[in-house]
């Protein structure tokens, strides 16, 4: 079955540095991949979607890459701020066309001032 | 209105009770979803509705019964639940199935005694 792993359960970095989160998957080749942010006690919030034919996508301080050969996506937050502290989830559609999203294990990011 | 609302925010029920969770969106989205999220775990898909028809049931026990009375409303009827069903239940919607971001509600925190 599909396994989606995110590099570490928690990542601590200092304000102003770049945070890099990893999402690795096996046994499947998704047509696209999404990243979400989740704050404690709240629902996930969509951040970015990247398609298999796109190597990189940017939105303000966020950048996502998608390497279908390595079966990996990297999520970068540049000039990180304490307000970026949250859990970040990658998600793959297991049944393209039916939005059967499977979420990764999540990485809890803590940005210290 | 870019919001998905869920009621109630919290629910405590006994194993013999019958209760319902409600989800509403007024964004004109035609796909709606139920997820279950246990503490420190990612959301897990339960059901997908498209144009008010059930598209995906992820082998969810029959004590959970979804209903989509119209394109804006999604209910989850609960009956004879077990303590292990205690979790955060998240509703989401998207414009349609396929490559679309999902908008999540804040969730209902369910405790089964």
Short mmCIF file of C-alpha atoms in Angstrom, two decimals:
data_model
loop_
_atom_site.label_atom_id
_atom_site.label_comp_id
_atom_site.label_asym_id
_atom_site.label_seq_id
_atom_site.Cartn_x
_atom_site.Cartn_y
_atom_site.Cartn_z
CA UNK A 1 0.00 0.00 0.00
CA UNK A 2 1.03 3.60 -0.41
CA UNK A 3 3.35 4.95 2.22
CA UNK A 4 3.92 8.68 2.56
CA UNK A 5 6.61 9.69 4.98
CA UNK A 6 7.68 13.15 6.01
CA UNK A 7 11.27 13.52 7.08
CA UNK A 8 10.92 14.16 10.74
CA UNK A 9 8.20 14.42 13.27
CA UNK A 10 9.52 17.80 14.42
CA UNK A 11 11.86 20.42 13.05
CA UNK A 12 13.23 23.31 15.11
CA UNK A 13 14.83 26.26 13.36
CA UNK A 14 15.72 29.86 14.13
CA UNK A 15 13.79 32.80 12.80
CA UNK A 16 15.11 34.03 9.47
CA UNK A 17 16.48 30.63 8.38
CA UNK A 18 15.06 28.44 5.62
CA UNK A 19 13.01 25.46 6.71
CA UNK A 20 13.12 22.42 4.42
CA UNK A 21 10.55 19.68 4.83
CA UNK A 22 10.61 16.38 2.94
CA UNK A 23 7.82 14.19 1.68
CA UNK A 24 8.70 10.72 0.35
CA UNK A 25 6.26 8.26 -1.16
CA UNK A 26 6.39 4.70 -2.48
CA UNK A 27 4.41 2.40 -4.73
CA UNK A 28 2.60 5.08 -6.62
CA UNK A 29 3.15 7.83 -9.17
CA UNK A 30 0.73 10.64 -8.38
CA UNK A 31 -0.24 13.15 -11.01
CA UNK A 32 0.06 15.92 -8.43
CA UNK A 33 0.91 16.55 -4.82
CA UNK A 34 -0.47 19.09 -2.36
CA UNK A 35 0.90 20.73 0.79
CA UNK A 36 -1.25 21.83 3.72
CA UNK A 37 -0.63 23.62 6.98
CA UNK A 38 -2.44 22.61 10.16
CA UNK A 39 -2.52 24.54 13.42
CA UNK A 40 -3.47 22.74 16.66
CA UNK A 41 -7.20 22.09 16.94
CA UNK A 42 -7.94 23.42 13.45
CA UNK A 43 -8.50 21.99 10.01
CA UNK A 44 -5.69 21.89 7.43
CA UNK A 45 -5.23 24.90 5.16
CA UNK A 46 -4.16 24.45 1.54
CA UNK A 47 -0.82 25.98 0.60
CA UNK A 48 0.40 24.71 -2.77
CA UNK A 49 -0.28 22.13 -5.46
CA UNK A 50 2.44 20.87 -7.80
CA UNK A 51 1.88 18.67 -10.83
CA UNK A 52 4.12 15.82 -11.98
CA UNK A 53 5.33 17.82 -14.98
CA UNK A 54 6.26 20.81 -12.81
CA UNK A 55 9.67 20.78 -11.19
CA UNK A 56 9.11 23.73 -8.92
CA UNK A 57 6.36 26.03 -7.71
CA UNK A 58 6.57 29.20 -5.65
CA UNK A 59 4.18 31.32 -3.62
CA UNK A 60 5.59 34.23 -1.66
CA UNK A 61 8.10 32.69 0.81
CA UNK A 62 7.09 29.13 -0.05
CA UNK A 63 8.70 26.87 -2.62
CA UNK A 64 7.82 23.30 -3.51
CA UNK A 65 9.75 20.89 -5.71
CA UNK A 66 8.58 17.56 -7.07
CA UNK A 67 10.99 14.85 -8.20
CA UNK A 68 9.02 11.91 -9.62
CA UNK A 69 12.21 9.89 -10.13
CA UNK A 70 13.17 10.13 -6.48
CA UNK A 71 9.49 9.99 -5.47
CA UNK A 72 10.05 13.01 -3.31
CA UNK A 73 8.76 16.52 -2.74
CA UNK A 74 10.61 19.22 -0.85
CA UNK A 75 8.83 22.12 0.81
CA UNK A 76 10.84 25.23 1.66
CA UNK A 77 9.90 28.23 3.77
CA UNK A 78 12.43 31.04 3.37
CA UNK A 79 12.99 33.79 5.95
CA UNK A 80 10.97 31.77 8.43
CA UNK A 81 8.98 33.50 11.16
CA UNK A 82 7.55 32.28 14.48
CA UNK A 83 4.10 32.56 12.86
CA UNK A 84 5.16 29.77 10.47
CA UNK A 85 5.18 27.33 13.41
CA UNK A 86 2.61 24.65 12.61
CA UNK A 87 2.33 21.10 11.31
CA UNK A 88 2.86 20.75 7.58
CA UNK A 89 1.27 17.88 5.68
CA UNK A 90 1.87 16.65 2.17
CA UNK A 91 -1.00 14.86 0.44
CA UNK A 92 -1.26 12.66 -2.65
CA UNK A 93 -4.34 11.77 -4.65
CA UNK A 94 -4.46 7.97 -4.70
CA UNK A 95 -7.17 7.84 -7.32
CA UNK A 96 -6.64 10.69 -9.72
CA UNK A 97 -9.95 12.18 -10.60
CA UNK A 98 -11.64 11.15 -7.37
CA UNK A 99 -9.65 13.24 -4.91
CA UNK A 100 -8.82 10.32 -2.70
CA UNK A 101 -6.24 12.29 -0.74
CA UNK A 102 -3.83 10.40 1.47
CA UNK A 103 -1.88 12.57 3.87
CA UNK A 104 1.71 12.15 4.94
CA UNK A 105 2.71 11.70 8.55
CA UNK A 106 3.27 15.46 8.97
CA UNK A 107 6.18 17.55 10.22
CA UNK A 108 5.76 19.84 13.19
CA UNK A 109 7.78 22.99 12.52
CA UNK A 110 8.84 25.24 15.37
CA UNK A 111 10.45 28.57 14.50
CA UNK A 112 12.16 30.21 17.45
CA UNK A 113 12.70 33.99 17.69
CA UNK B 1 -17.93 33.28 1.73
CA UNK B 2 -14.89 30.99 1.64
CA UNK B 3 -15.66 29.09 4.76
CA UNK B 4 -16.64 25.56 5.67
CA UNK B 5 -18.58 25.49 8.93
CA UNK B 6 -19.06 22.49 11.18
CA UNK B 7 -21.40 21.97 14.11
CA UNK B 8 -21.14 21.15 16.87
CA UNK B 9 -17.58 22.10 17.85
CA UNK B 10 -17.52 19.49 20.57
CA UNK B 11 -19.67 16.41 21.14
CA UNK B 12 -19.69 13.88 23.95
CA UNK B 13 -21.84 10.83 23.47
CA UNK B 14 -22.43 7.44 24.99
CA UNK B 15 -22.08 4.23 23.05
CA UNK B 16 -25.85 3.84 22.74
CA UNK B 17 -26.56 7.40 21.57
CA UNK B 18 -27.45 8.58 18.10
CA UNK B 19 -26.03 11.93 17.06
CA UNK B 20 -25.24 13.82 13.87
CA UNK B 21 -22.42 16.06 12.73
CA UNK B 22 -23.22 18.83 10.29
CA UNK B 23 -21.08 20.53 7.68
CA UNK B 24 -22.02 23.46 5.45
CA UNK B 25 -20.36 25.41 2.65
CA UNK B 26 -21.65 28.19 0.41
CA UNK B 27 -18.81 28.35 -2.09
CA UNK B 28 -20.72 26.43 -4.76
CA UNK B 29 -18.40 23.46 -4.35
CA UNK B 30 -19.70 20.17 -5.73
CA UNK B 31 -17.38 17.78 -3.88
CA UNK B 32 -17.48 17.26 -0.11
CA UNK B 33 -15.48 15.00 2.20
CA UNK B 34 -15.40 13.55 5.69
CA UNK B 35 -12.09 12.84 7.41
CA UNK B 36 -11.23 11.39 10.78
CA UNK B 37 -8.13 12.60 12.63
CA UNK B 38 -6.70 11.02 15.75
CA UNK B 39 -4.25 12.90 17.96
CA UNK B 40 -0.82 13.45 16.37
CA UNK B 41 -1.90 11.60 13.21
CA UNK B 42 -2.79 12.89 9.74
CA UNK B 43 -6.41 13.12 8.58
CA UNK B 44 -7.79 9.87 7.15
CA UNK B 45 -10.37 9.97 4.41
CA UNK B 46 -13.74 8.41 5.23
CA UNK B 47 -16.18 9.48 2.50
CA UNK B 48 -16.24 11.49 -0.71
CA UNK B 49 -19.39 12.99 -2.23
CA UNK B 50 -19.56 14.42 -5.71
CA UNK B 51 -22.69 16.18 -6.95
CA UNK B 52 -24.50 14.85 -3.87
CA UNK B 53 -23.68 11.24 -4.72
CA UNK B 54 -21.37 9.05 -2.68
CA UNK B 55 -18.19 8.46 -4.71
CA UNK B 56 -15.87 6.88 -2.17
CA UNK B 57 -16.48 4.99 1.06
CA UNK B 58 -13.17 3.99 2.58
CA UNK B 59 -14.54 0.82 4.18
CA UNK B 60 -15.95 2.82 7.05
CA UNK B 61 -18.01 0.84 9.62
CA UNK B 62 -21.75 1.17 9.18
CA UNK B 63 -22.11 2.93 12.53
CA UNK B 64 -21.02 6.00 10.52
CA UNK B 65 -23.65 6.99 7.98
CA UNK B 66 -23.05 9.96 5.67
CA UNK B 67 -25.75 11.98 4.01
CA UNK B 68 -25.64 14.80 1.48
CA UNK B 69 -29.13 16.36 1.39
CA UNK B 70 -28.07 19.14 -0.99
CA UNK B 71 -24.97 20.61 -2.57
CA UNK B 72 -24.22 22.82 0.45
CA UNK B 73 -24.80 20.37 3.27
CA UNK B 74 -23.08 17.23 4.45
CA UNK B 75 -24.10 15.24 7.51
CA UNK B 76 -22.48 12.37 9.34
CA UNK B 77 -24.91 10.29 11.38
CA UNK B 78 -23.41 8.42 14.30
CA UNK B 79 -24.89 5.40 16.03
CA UNK B 80 -23.54 2.85 18.50
CA UNK B 81 -20.02 4.26 18.38
CA UNK B 82 -17.07 2.84 20.25
CA UNK B 83 -14.60 4.73 22.47
CA UNK B 84 -11.93 4.27 19.78
CA UNK B 85 -14.07 6.40 17.47
CA UNK B 86 -13.19 9.41 19.58
CA UNK B 87 -11.34 11.81 17.27
CA UNK B 88 -11.53 15.11 15.42
CA UNK B 89 -13.94 14.80 12.50
CA UNK B 90 -13.12 17.14 9.66
CA UNK B 91 -15.31 18.14 6.77
CA UNK B 92 -13.83 19.54 3.56
CA UNK B 93 -15.07 20.72 0.20
CA UNK B 94 -13.57 21.38 -3.22
CA UNK B 95 -14.83 22.90 -6.43
CA UNK B 96 -15.04 19.45 -7.95
CA UNK B 97 -13.12 16.20 -7.93
CA UNK B 98 -9.68 16.18 -9.54
CA UNK B 99 -6.87 18.67 -9.13
CA UNK B 100 -8.58 20.99 -6.71
CA UNK B 101 -7.56 22.31 -3.34
CA UNK B 102 -9.69 21.25 -0.44
CA UNK B 103 -11.14 23.72 2.04
CA UNK B 104 -11.42 22.28 5.53
CA UNK B 105 -13.75 23.16 8.34
CA UNK B 106 -12.54 23.53 11.93
CA UNK B 107 -13.73 20.05 12.85
CA UNK B 108 -15.93 18.47 15.51
CA UNK B 109 -14.11 17.05 18.50
CA UNK B 110 -15.97 13.84 19.33
CA UNK B 111 -15.62 11.93 22.58
CA UNK B 112 -17.34 8.57 22.97
CA UNK B 113 -17.74 7.40 26.55
#
